[in-house]
Tab-separated table of C-alpha atoms in Angstrom:
chain	number	residue	atom	x	y	z
N	1	MET	CA	5.290	18.928	6.167
N	2	ASP	CA	3.063	15.888	6.120
N	3	LEU	CA	2.511	13.755	9.230
N	4	ASP	CA	2.181	10.023	8.573
N	5	GLY	CA	5.216	8.546	6.868
N	6	THR	CA	6.969	11.923	6.988
N	7	LEU	CA	7.184	13.775	10.317
N	8	LEU	CA	6.026	10.715	12.275
N	9	ASN	CA	8.085	7.533	12.348
N	10	SER	CA	6.725	3.993	12.207
N	11	ASN	CA	5.943	4.181	15.924
N	12	ASN	CA	3.641	7.136	15.182
N	13	GLU	CA	6.023	9.466	17.036
N	14	ILE	CA	8.194	12.515	16.332
N	15	SER	CA	11.755	11.481	17.146
N	16	LYS	CA	13.841	13.466	19.615
N	17	GLU	CA	16.333	14.347	16.874
N	18	THR	CA	13.621	15.658	14.559
N	19	LYS	CA	12.114	17.758	17.357
N	20	LYS	CA	15.526	19.179	18.244
N	21	VAL	CA	16.290	20.246	14.683
N	22	ILE	CA	12.811	21.676	14.061
N	23	TYR	CA	13.059	23.740	17.263
N	24	GLU	CA	16.441	25.040	16.091
N	25	VAL	CA	14.961	26.004	12.714
N	26	MET	CA	12.005	27.792	14.348
N	27	ASN	CA	14.334	29.600	16.756
N	28	LYS	CA	16.086	31.042	13.705
N	29	GLY	CA	12.789	32.679	12.746
N	30	HIS	CA	11.551	30.218	10.149
N	31	LYS	CA	7.852	29.303	10.098
N	32	MET	CA	6.671	25.699	10.266
N	33	ALA	CA	3.370	24.115	9.311
N	34	ILE	CA	1.892	20.634	9.395
N	35	ILE	CA	-0.283	19.852	6.367
N	36	THR	CA	-1.960	16.471	6.798
N	37	GLY	CA	-4.768	14.369	5.418
N	38	ARG	CA	-5.793	13.603	8.981
N	39	ASP	CA	-8.773	15.375	10.489
N	40	TYR	CA	-8.212	18.205	12.977
N	41	TYR	CA	-9.192	16.046	15.956
N	42	SER	CA	-6.752	13.284	15.031
N	43	SER	CA	-3.808	15.624	14.438
N	44	ILE	CA	-4.092	18.541	16.874
N	45	HIS	CA	-2.315	16.621	19.675
N	46	VAL	CA	0.730	16.131	17.419
N	47	ALA	CA	0.735	19.814	16.462
N	48	ARG	CA	0.484	20.907	20.100
N	49	GLU	CA	3.385	18.611	20.986
N	50	LEU	CA	5.575	19.973	18.181
N	51	PHE	CA	4.737	23.672	18.492
N	52	LYS	CA	4.559	23.882	22.294
N	53	GLY	CA	6.255	27.092	23.419
N	54	SER	CA	6.791	28.300	19.859
N	55	THR	CA	5.771	31.722	18.556
N	56	SER	CA	4.481	30.172	15.334
N	57	GLY	CA	2.799	26.960	14.250
N	58	ILE	CA	0.069	26.053	11.778
N	59	LEU	CA	-1.981	22.858	11.489
N	60	SER	CA	-3.644	22.340	8.124
N	61	SER	CA	-5.818	19.237	8.375
N	62	SER	CA	-8.148	17.314	6.054
N	63	ASN	CA	-5.744	17.910	3.141
N	64	GLY	CA	-6.053	21.673	3.577
N	65	ALA	CA	-9.786	22.006	4.259
N	66	HIS	CA	-9.234	23.270	7.831
N	67	VAL	CA	-6.285	25.532	8.748
N	68	PHE	CA	-5.618	26.405	12.402
N	69	ASP	CA	-3.102	28.819	13.920
N	70	LEU	CA	-1.977	27.365	17.247
N	71	CYS	CA	-0.476	30.645	18.452
N	72	SER	CA	-3.626	32.727	18.018
N	73	ASN	CA	-5.787	29.649	18.738
N	74	LYS	CA	-8.087	30.345	15.803
N	75	VAL	CA	-9.162	28.881	12.474
N	76	ILE	CA	-7.650	31.020	9.699
N	77	TYR	CA	-9.046	29.183	6.660
N	78	GLU	CA	-11.893	26.695	6.365
N	79	HIS	CA	-13.488	24.952	3.391
N	80	LYS	CA	-16.558	22.716	3.662
N	81	ILE	CA	-18.546	20.303	1.525
N	82	ASN	CA	-22.170	21.459	1.355
N	83	SER	CA	-24.560	19.443	3.563
N	84	ASP	CA	-26.825	18.527	0.614
N	85	VAL	CA	-23.833	17.176	-1.295
N	86	LEU	CA	-22.760	15.150	1.735
N	87	LYS	CA	-26.200	13.582	2.076
N	88	ASP	CA	-26.291	12.731	-1.615
N	89	LEU	CA	-22.793	11.234	-1.387
N	90	MET	CA	-23.906	9.064	1.541
N	91	ASP	CA	-26.866	7.754	-0.460
N	92	PHE	CA	-24.716	7.076	-3.515
N	93	SER	CA	-21.999	5.348	-1.471
N	94	LYS	CA	-24.584	3.137	0.191
N	95	SER	CA	-26.049	2.202	-3.211
N	96	ILE	CA	-22.670	0.913	-4.436
N	97	GLY	CA	-21.805	-0.890	-1.199
N	98	ILE	CA	-19.240	1.556	0.164
N	99	ASP	CA	-19.209	2.527	3.837
N	100	TYR	CA	-18.585	6.037	5.145
N	101	MET	CA	-17.567	7.741	8.367
N	102	LEU	CA	-17.040	11.289	9.548
N	103	TYR	CA	-15.319	13.232	12.308
N	104	LYS	CA	-17.443	15.326	14.632
N	105	ASP	CA	-16.828	16.707	18.120
N	106	ASN	CA	-13.617	14.719	18.596
N	107	LYS	CA	-15.280	11.439	17.599
N	108	ILE	CA	-15.334	9.124	14.603
N	109	MET	CA	-18.994	8.654	13.727
N	110	ILE	CA	-20.379	5.610	11.918
N	111	GLU	CA	-23.771	4.090	11.081
N	112	LYS	CA	-22.640	0.450	10.928
N	113	ILE	CA	-20.748	-1.404	13.628
N	114	ASP	CA	-18.840	-3.244	10.894
N	115	THR	CA	-17.872	-0.112	8.917
N	116	TYR	CA	-14.877	-1.178	6.854
N	117	ASP	CA	-11.554	-0.687	8.697
N	118	VAL	CA	-12.939	1.788	11.228
N	119	ASP	CA	-10.798	-0.053	13.804
N	120	LEU	CA	-7.664	1.011	11.930
N	121	ILE	CA	-8.754	4.664	12.061
N	122	HIS	CA	-9.577	4.295	15.764
N	123	GLN	CA	-6.233	2.688	16.669
N	124	LYS	CA	-4.169	5.077	14.582
N	125	ASN	CA	-5.844	8.288	15.721
N	126	LYS	CA	-6.868	7.229	19.248
N	127	ILE	CA	-10.316	8.785	18.905
N	128	GLU	CA	-13.576	7.396	20.267
N	129	VAL	CA	-15.914	5.721	17.779
N	130	LEU	CA	-19.601	6.622	18.091
N	131	LEU	CA	-22.344	4.538	16.443
N	132	VAL	CA	-25.360	6.616	15.370
N	133	LYS	CA	-28.591	5.824	13.518
N	134	ASP	CA	-28.191	8.286	10.641
N	135	LEU	CA	-25.042	10.305	9.857
N	136	LYS	CA	-27.115	12.741	7.817
N	137	ASP	CA	-28.319	14.159	11.119
N	138	TRP	CA	-24.731	15.157	11.988
N	139	VAL	CA	-23.522	17.041	8.917
N	140	GLY	CA	-24.729	20.454	10.122
N	141	ASP	CA	-24.003	23.174	7.576
N	142	GLY	CA	-21.278	21.052	5.991
N	143	LEU	CA	-18.025	19.234	6.788
N	144	ASN	CA	-14.362	19.564	5.878
N	145	LYS	CA	-14.123	15.873	5.017
N	146	ILE	CA	-15.977	12.571	4.845
N	147	ILE	CA	-14.180	9.223	4.542
N	148	LEU	CA	-15.439	6.454	2.246
N	149	SER	CA	-14.217	2.952	3.086
N	150	ALA	CA	-14.377	-0.488	1.498
N	151	ASN	CA	-12.054	-3.289	0.436
N	152	PRO	CA	-9.406	-1.956	-1.993
N	153	GLU	CA	-10.906	-3.769	-4.996
N	154	LYS	CA	-14.253	-2.053	-4.477
N	155	ILE	CA	-12.570	1.309	-4.007
N	156	ILE	CA	-10.625	0.889	-7.254
N	157	GLY	CA	-13.759	-0.221	-9.087
N	158	ASN	CA	-15.808	2.780	-7.970
N	159	TYR	CA	-13.296	5.620	-7.630
N	160	GLU	CA	-13.801	6.948	-11.144
N	161	LYS	CA	-17.601	6.738	-10.763
N	162	ILE	CA	-17.424	8.888	-7.637
N	163	LYS	CA	-14.994	11.301	-9.273
N	164	GLU	CA	-17.228	11.661	-12.342
N	165	LYS	CA	-20.506	11.998	-10.432
N	166	TYR	CA	-19.136	14.733	-8.170
N	167	ASN	CA	-16.925	16.429	-10.751
N	168	LYS	CA	-16.094	19.997	-9.678
N	169	ILE	CA	-18.064	19.445	-6.457
N	170	ILE	CA	-15.720	17.363	-4.301
N	171	ASN	CA	-12.081	16.295	-4.483
N	172	PRO	CA	-11.829	12.530	-3.787
N	173	VAL	CA	-8.345	11.708	-2.474
N	174	ARG	CA	-7.031	8.129	-2.297
N	175	SER	CA	-5.448	8.356	1.160
N	176	MET	CA	-4.991	4.577	1.545
N	177	PRO	CA	-6.024	1.607	-0.663
N	178	GLN	CA	-9.222	1.120	1.369
N	179	PHE	CA	-10.096	4.805	1.915
N	180	ILE	CA	-11.207	7.796	-0.130
N	181	ASP	CA	-11.012	11.138	1.673
N	182	CYS	CA	-13.637	13.429	0.144
N	183	ILE	CA	-12.837	17.113	0.611
N	184	PRO	CA	-14.173	20.279	-1.066
N	185	TYR	CA	-13.431	20.687	-4.775
N	186	GLY	CA	-10.374	22.831	-5.494
N	187	ILE	CA	-8.749	22.074	-2.141
N	188	ASN	CA	-5.493	20.159	-1.750
N	189	LYS	CA	-2.236	20.469	0.163
N	190	GLY	CA	-0.703	22.728	-2.470
N	191	VAL	CA	-3.581	25.187	-2.210
N	192	SER	CA	-3.173	25.121	1.563
N	193	MET	CA	0.537	25.918	1.237
N	194	GLY	CA	-0.394	28.975	-0.783
N	195	GLU	CA	-2.902	30.109	1.843
N	196	ILE	CA	-0.392	29.665	4.655
N	197	GLY	CA	2.260	31.498	2.641
N	198	ARG	CA	-0.080	34.466	2.159
N	199	TYR	CA	-0.963	34.411	5.860
N	200	TYR	CA	2.709	34.732	6.788
N	201	GLY	CA	3.663	36.911	3.820
N	202	ILE	CA	6.044	34.276	2.451
N	203	GLY	CA	6.412	33.559	-1.267
N	204	MET	CA	6.389	29.960	-2.468
N	205	GLU	CA	9.964	30.357	-3.734
N	206	ASP	CA	11.010	30.583	-0.076
N	207	THR	CA	9.307	27.387	1.084
N	208	ILE	CA	10.307	23.748	1.609
N	209	SER	CA	7.776	20.917	1.741
N	210	PHE	CA	8.176	17.316	2.907
N	211	GLY	CA	5.856	14.414	2.057
N	212	ASP	CA	5.614	10.734	1.262
N	213	GLY	CA	2.297	10.069	-0.494
N	214	ASP	CA	0.458	10.895	-3.696
N	215	ASN	CA	-1.749	13.345	-1.792
N	216	ASP	CA	1.449	15.360	-1.144
N	217	ILE	CA	2.220	15.882	-4.846
N	218	GLU	CA	0.561	19.321	-5.139
N	219	MET	CA	2.433	20.464	-2.034
N	220	ILE	CA	5.766	19.160	-3.306
N	221	VAL	CA	5.274	20.846	-6.686
N	222	LYS	CA	4.062	24.131	-5.150
N	223	ALA	CA	7.044	24.602	-2.850
N	224	GLY	CA	10.248	26.308	-3.868
N	225	CYS	CA	11.932	23.082	-2.767
N	226	GLY	CA	9.860	19.902	-2.698
N	227	VAL	CA	11.347	16.978	-0.761
N	228	SER	CA	10.134	13.389	-0.879
N	229	MET	CA	10.948	10.965	1.890
N	230	LYS	CA	12.975	7.950	0.749
N	231	ASN	CA	9.967	5.859	1.786
N	232	GLY	CA	7.711	7.994	-0.434
N	233	SER	CA	5.605	6.834	-3.361
N	234	LEU	CA	7.168	6.507	-6.814
N	235	ASN	CA	4.841	9.198	-8.175
N	236	LEU	CA	5.941	11.659	-5.502
N	237	LYS	CA	9.633	10.934	-5.967
N	238	LYS	CA	9.324	11.731	-9.680
N	239	MET	CA	7.964	15.195	-8.845
N	240	ALA	CA	10.336	16.047	-5.978
N	241	ASP	CA	13.434	18.246	-6.156
N	242	PHE	CA	15.190	16.156	-3.521
N	243	ILE	CA	14.795	12.782	-1.822
N	244	CYS	CA	15.786	12.702	1.846
N	245	LEU	CA	16.240	9.845	4.301
N	246	THR	CA	13.221	7.830	5.466
N	247	ASN	CA	10.866	8.884	8.241
N	248	ASP	CA	12.484	6.236	10.456
N	249	ASN	CA	15.918	7.746	9.822
N	250	ASP	CA	15.077	11.368	10.708
N	251	GLY	CA	14.834	12.416	7.069
N	252	ILE	CA	13.378	15.850	7.815
N	253	ALA	CA	15.984	16.575	10.497
N	254	ASP	CA	18.868	15.483	8.276
N	255	PHE	CA	17.689	17.658	5.366
N	256	LEU	CA	17.024	20.747	7.491
N	257	GLU	CA	20.364	20.418	9.216
N	258	ASN	CA	22.255	20.225	5.916
N	259	TYR	CA	20.283	22.690	3.803
N	260	VAL	CA	18.849	25.211	6.296
N	261	ILE	CA	20.856	25.276	9.530
N	262	ASN	CA	24.311	24.700	8.058
N	263	SER	CA	23.787	26.276	4.644
C-alpha cells in the first residue's frame, strides 16, 4: 500500500480504524508492506508506527529502490543510480534551470537556499534541511533517488528532455507537478511488489495493492487485486480492479474488512 493519499489521511496520519483493521489482518497471518515514493528517512517513522509489535512488516521506499524488513532490521533489496550519472544529471538540471535535492543521513540536502519548494518537503516529512556547497560531494557510490524541482510549467517543458537524455539509465517519476523523482532505470512499485512477493514466497495472484497516484499504476496492475482510492488519479482508476472509499474515509480499512476479514 502507498502512503500519501492512501494509508495516510489528509492530516498525514493513519486513522485508528485503519490501524485496527490492519492489525486484525496481520494477526490472521497476512503480510503487509508499505511501498512509497517517499525516501526511507521520511517514511520509516510511519512504518515503525504501523508495524510495531508485528511479526512482519516491509517498507519499500523511493518507489521501490530501497526495501527494508522491519522485523529483521535489514535492507533486503537496494537499487542505486550510479554516482557519475547523478553528477551528470545535476549538471544537466542546472543548465536548464531546474533545482535538485537529495536525502542523506536523515537530512534533505540542497545547494541553494531558495531550492524550489524544499519547504514543502521539509514540512511534510519533518526532516532537517542542510545547505551544502556542492551536492556532488555527497553522492558516495550512488543514491536510491534524487529529486528535481521547479515550477510545474518548467517541469512539464523539460520532462521529456530528461527522459530522453537518460533513457534506460534512470526512471523519472512525476511525483507531484513541481517534482520529478529520479530512481534507477527498471525500478518502480510494481517491480518492488514482485521482489517482496518472492521474499515472502507469495505469488502476485494472492496480493492486494492500494494506491492513489500515477506512480502506483505498476503496483495496481501487478497485484492480483489492484485497488484505487476514490481520491485517486483518473489514470489509476482506469487500471484498478476496484475503487474503495477515500483516504479520509478509511478506504483501506473498509475494503479489507469486506473482502479479507469477512470474506
